[in-house]
CSV table of C-alpha atoms in Angstrom, one decimal:
chain,number,residue,atom,x,y,z
A,1,UNK,CA,35.1,-26.6,12.8
A,2,UNK,CA,35.0,-24.1,10.0
A,3,UNK,CA,36.4,-20.6,10.2
A,4,UNK,CA,32.9,-19.2,9.7
A,5,UNK,CA,31.5,-21.0,12.8
A,6,UNK,CA,34.2,-20.0,15.2
A,7,UNK,CA,33.5,-16.2,15.3
A,8,UNK,CA,29.8,-17.0,15.7
A,9,UNK,CA,30.5,-19.3,18.7
A,10,UNK,CA,32.8,-16.7,20.2
A,11,UNK,CA,30.1,-14.1,19.8
A,12,UNK,CA,27.5,-16.2,21.5
A,13,UNK,CA,29.9,-16.9,24.4
A,14,UNK,CA,30.5,-13.1,24.8
A,15,UNK,CA,26.8,-12.3,24.7
A,16,UNK,CA,26.1,-15.0,27.3
A,17,UNK,CA,28.8,-13.6,29.6
A,18,UNK,CA,27.4,-10.1,29.3
A,19,UNK,CA,23.9,-11.4,30.1
A,20,UNK,CA,25.3,-13.1,33.2
A,21,UNK,CA,27.0,-9.9,34.3
A,22,UNK,CA,23.8,-7.9,33.7
A,23,UNK,CA,21.8,-10.3,36.0
A,24,UNK,CA,24.2,-10.1,38.9
A,25,UNK,CA,22.8,-8.0,41.8
A,26,UNK,CA,24.0,-7.4,45.3
A,27,UNK,CA,21.0,-8.1,47.6
A,28,UNK,CA,22.1,-5.3,50.0
A,29,UNK,CA,22.6,-2.6,47.3
A,30,UNK,CA,19.8,-0.1,47.1
A,31,UNK,CA,18.9,1.5,43.8
A,32,UNK,CA,21.2,-0.6,41.6
A,33,UNK,CA,18.4,-1.7,39.4
A,34,UNK,CA,18.8,-3.3,36.0
A,35,UNK,CA,16.4,-0.8,34.5
A,36,UNK,CA,18.6,2.1,35.4
A,37,UNK,CA,22.2,0.9,36.0
A,38,UNK,CA,22.1,-2.6,34.5
A,39,UNK,CA,24.2,-4.1,37.2
A,40,UNK,CA,25.8,-3.2,40.6
A,41,UNK,CA,28.8,-1.0,39.9
A,42,UNK,CA,30.7,-2.7,42.6
A,43,UNK,CA,30.5,-6.1,40.9
A,44,UNK,CA,31.8,-5.1,37.5
A,45,UNK,CA,35.4,-4.4,36.6
A,46,UNK,CA,36.2,-0.9,35.3
A,47,UNK,CA,36.1,-1.2,31.6
A,48,UNK,CA,35.4,1.1,28.6
A,49,UNK,CA,32.8,-1.5,27.6
A,50,UNK,CA,30.5,-0.4,30.5
A,51,UNK,CA,28.9,3.0,30.6
A,52,UNK,CA,31.4,4.3,28.1
A,53,UNK,CA,30.8,7.8,26.8
A,54,UNK,CA,33.3,9.0,24.2
A,55,UNK,CA,30.8,11.1,22.2
A,56,UNK,CA,29.0,13.5,24.4
A,57,UNK,CA,29.8,17.2,24.5
A,58,UNK,CA,28.2,20.6,25.0
A,59,UNK,CA,29.0,23.9,23.3
A,60,UNK,CA,25.7,25.6,23.9
A,61,UNK,CA,26.6,28.0,26.7
A,62,UNK,CA,26.2,31.5,25.4
A,63,UNK,CA,24.3,30.4,22.3
A,64,UNK,CA,20.8,31.8,21.7
A,65,UNK,CA,17.9,30.6,19.7
A,66,UNK,CA,14.9,28.3,20.1
A,67,UNK,CA,15.9,24.9,21.5
A,68,UNK,CA,15.1,21.6,19.9
A,69,UNK,CA,16.2,18.0,20.3
A,70,UNK,CA,16.6,15.2,17.7
A,71,UNK,CA,17.0,11.7,19.0
A,72,UNK,CA,18.6,9.3,16.4
A,73,UNK,CA,17.9,5.7,17.3
A,74,UNK,CA,20.3,4.3,14.7
A,75,UNK,CA,23.4,6.0,16.0
A,76,UNK,CA,22.2,6.2,19.7
A,77,UNK,CA,22.7,9.9,20.0
A,78,UNK,CA,20.7,13.0,20.9
A,79,UNK,CA,21.4,16.2,19.1
A,80,UNK,CA,20.6,19.5,20.8
A,81,UNK,CA,20.0,22.6,18.7
A,82,UNK,CA,19.6,26.2,19.5
A,83,UNK,CA,18.1,28.2,16.7
A,84,UNK,CA,19.0,25.4,14.3
A,85,UNK,CA,22.6,25.4,15.3
A,86,UNK,CA,24.1,22.3,16.9
A,87,UNK,CA,24.8,23.0,20.5
A,88,UNK,CA,25.7,19.6,21.9
A,89,UNK,CA,25.5,15.8,21.4
A,90,UNK,CA,24.7,13.1,24.0
A,91,UNK,CA,25.3,9.4,23.8
A,92,UNK,CA,22.1,7.4,24.5
A,93,UNK,CA,20.6,4.0,25.3
A,94,UNK,CA,17.1,3.8,24.0
A,95,UNK,CA,14.4,1.1,24.0
A,96,UNK,CA,15.3,-2.5,23.4
A,97,UNK,CA,13.7,-4.9,21.0
A,98,UNK,CA,10.7,-5.6,23.3
A,99,UNK,CA,10.2,-1.9,24.4
A,100,UNK,CA,10.9,0.2,21.4
A,101,UNK,CA,11.2,4.0,21.7
A,102,UNK,CA,8.4,5.5,19.8
A,103,UNK,CA,9.4,7.5,16.7
A,104,UNK,CA,7.8,10.8,15.5
A,105,UNK,CA,7.5,14.5,16.4
A,106,UNK,CA,6.8,15.4,19.9
A,107,UNK,CA,7.3,18.1,22.5
A,108,UNK,CA,8.5,18.1,26.1
A,109,UNK,CA,5.4,17.9,28.2
A,110,UNK,CA,6.8,17.5,31.7
A,111,UNK,CA,10.1,18.2,33.5
A,112,UNK,CA,10.8,16.4,36.8
A,113,UNK,CA,14.3,16.7,38.2
A,114,UNK,CA,14.0,13.9,40.8
A,115,UNK,CA,11.6,11.6,38.9
A,116,UNK,CA,11.4,7.9,39.9
A,117,UNK,CA,9.7,5.2,37.9
A,118,UNK,CA,6.3,4.0,39.0
A,119,UNK,CA,6.7,0.7,37.2
A,120,UNK,CA,10.2,-0.5,37.5
A,121,UNK,CA,12.5,-0.7,40.5
A,122,UNK,CA,13.0,-2.8,43.6
A,123,UNK,CA,11.0,-4.2,46.5
A,124,UNK,CA,12.8,-3.1,49.7
A,125,UNK,CA,12.4,-3.8,53.4
A,126,UNK,CA,11.8,-1.2,56.1
A,127,UNK,CA,15.6,-0.5,56.3
A,128,UNK,CA,15.8,0.1,52.6
A,129,UNK,CA,17.6,-3.2,51.8
A,130,UNK,CA,16.7,-4.7,48.4
A,131,UNK,CA,14.6,-7.9,48.8
A,132,UNK,CA,13.7,-8.3,45.2
A,133,UNK,CA,15.5,-6.4,42.5
A,134,UNK,CA,14.6,-5.4,38.9
A,135,UNK,CA,10.8,-5.8,39.3
A,136,UNK,CA,7.9,-4.7,37.2
A,137,UNK,CA,5.0,-3.8,39.5
A,138,UNK,CA,2.5,-5.0,36.8
A,139,UNK,CA,4.0,-8.5,37.0
A,140,UNK,CA,5.9,-9.0,40.3
A,141,UNK,CA,4.0,-9.4,43.6
A,142,UNK,CA,5.6,-7.6,46.6
A,143,UNK,CA,7.0,-10.0,49.3
A,144,UNK,CA,5.4,-9.5,52.7
A,145,UNK,CA,6.8,-6.5,54.6
A,146,UNK,CA,8.3,-4.8,51.6
A,147,UNK,CA,7.5,-1.6,49.7
A,148,UNK,CA,8.2,-0.5,46.1
A,149,UNK,CA,11.2,1.7,45.4
A,150,UNK,CA,11.1,3.1,41.9
A,151,UNK,CA,14.2,3.4,39.8
A,152,UNK,CA,15.8,6.8,39.8
A,153,UNK,CA,15.2,8.7,36.5
A,154,UNK,CA,16.7,12.0,37.4
A,155,UNK,CA,16.4,15.0,35.1
A,156,UNK,CA,13.3,13.4,33.5
A,157,UNK,CA,12.0,15.1,30.3
A,158,UNK,CA,8.8,13.4,29.3
A,159,UNK,CA,7.8,13.8,25.6
A,160,UNK,CA,5.2,11.1,24.9
A,161,UNK,CA,3.2,8.8,27.2
A,162,UNK,CA,5.5,7.4,29.8
A,163,UNK,CA,8.6,8.0,27.7
A,164,UNK,CA,11.2,10.6,28.3
A,165,UNK,CA,14.9,11.5,28.4
A,166,UNK,CA,16.6,11.0,31.7
A,167,UNK,CA,19.8,10.0,33.5
A,168,UNK,CA,20.6,6.3,33.2
A,169,UNK,CA,23.1,3.6,32.5
A,170,UNK,CA,24.6,3.3,29.0
A,171,UNK,CA,25.8,-0.2,28.2
A,172,UNK,CA,26.6,0.8,24.6
A,173,UNK,CA,23.4,-0.5,22.9
A,174,UNK,CA,19.6,0.0,23.2
A,175,UNK,CA,18.6,-1.5,26.6
A,176,UNK,CA,15.8,0.6,28.2
A,177,UNK,CA,12.1,0.0,28.5
A,178,UNK,CA,11.5,2.7,26.0
A,179,UNK,CA,12.9,5.7,27.7
A,180,UNK,CA,16.0,7.6,26.4
A,181,UNK,CA,18.9,7.2,28.9
A,182,UNK,CA,21.6,9.7,28.9
A,183,UNK,CA,24.9,10.2,30.9
A,184,UNK,CA,24.1,12.1,34.1
A,185,UNK,CA,26.0,15.3,33.2
A,186,UNK,CA,24.3,15.4,29.8
A,187,UNK,CA,20.8,14.7,31.2
A,188,UNK,CA,21.3,17.7,33.5
A,189,UNK,CA,22.5,20.0,30.7
A,190,UNK,CA,19.6,19.0,28.4
A,191,UNK,CA,17.2,19.4,31.3
A,192,UNK,CA,18.4,22.9,32.1
A,193,UNK,CA,18.2,24.0,28.4
A,194,UNK,CA,14.7,22.7,27.5
A,195,UNK,CA,11.4,24.0,28.5
A,196,UNK,CA,7.9,22.6,28.3
A,197,UNK,CA,7.0,22.7,24.7
A,198,UNK,CA,10.5,22.2,23.3
A,199,UNK,CA,10.3,20.1,20.1
A,200,UNK,CA,11.6,16.6,20.3
A,201,UNK,CA,12.0,14.5,17.1
A,202,UNK,CA,12.7,10.8,17.4
A,203,UNK,CA,13.9,9.3,14.1
A,204,UNK,CA,14.7,5.6,13.3
């Protein structure tokens, strides 16, 4: 086998392993949906590979000026400005290949601190136990005796259609259904510093 083929094979093996991990779900774990967290936190070893955030910071306390947000899809970061001065940066996970995050110039049109998805989540029984995980209500029929529990999208900042910034799992690459996932502490900071009408620019 040539030296050029071996790295490719190893890469495919690694991707397959990650896909297997992402599909593992505990049937009794509530709210650990693939849409939000990607996999049950109890089933994955602690590793810098998962939900790593080495880039986020906030220096905006005490700064003044009109807020604005620039989301850069290529480097998977959001840049928060006050009066044109950089106040903070957040790591991101944006839309995947099938659910691209829309680019353009927008404004925050809704804030909802305890938002839940009305499309993606789990079907749970009367006790709240997950019966069917990672479902799409437009495609998956509810098993008898279950109800829909939407994925948590806390500190939701909608800026176009069903798309917004919110707290979510960051696997280190674009993995959402179009929304802009942020680490929990950064989602809260951005949420507390934007208002309805804050400009949001999404660039490729």
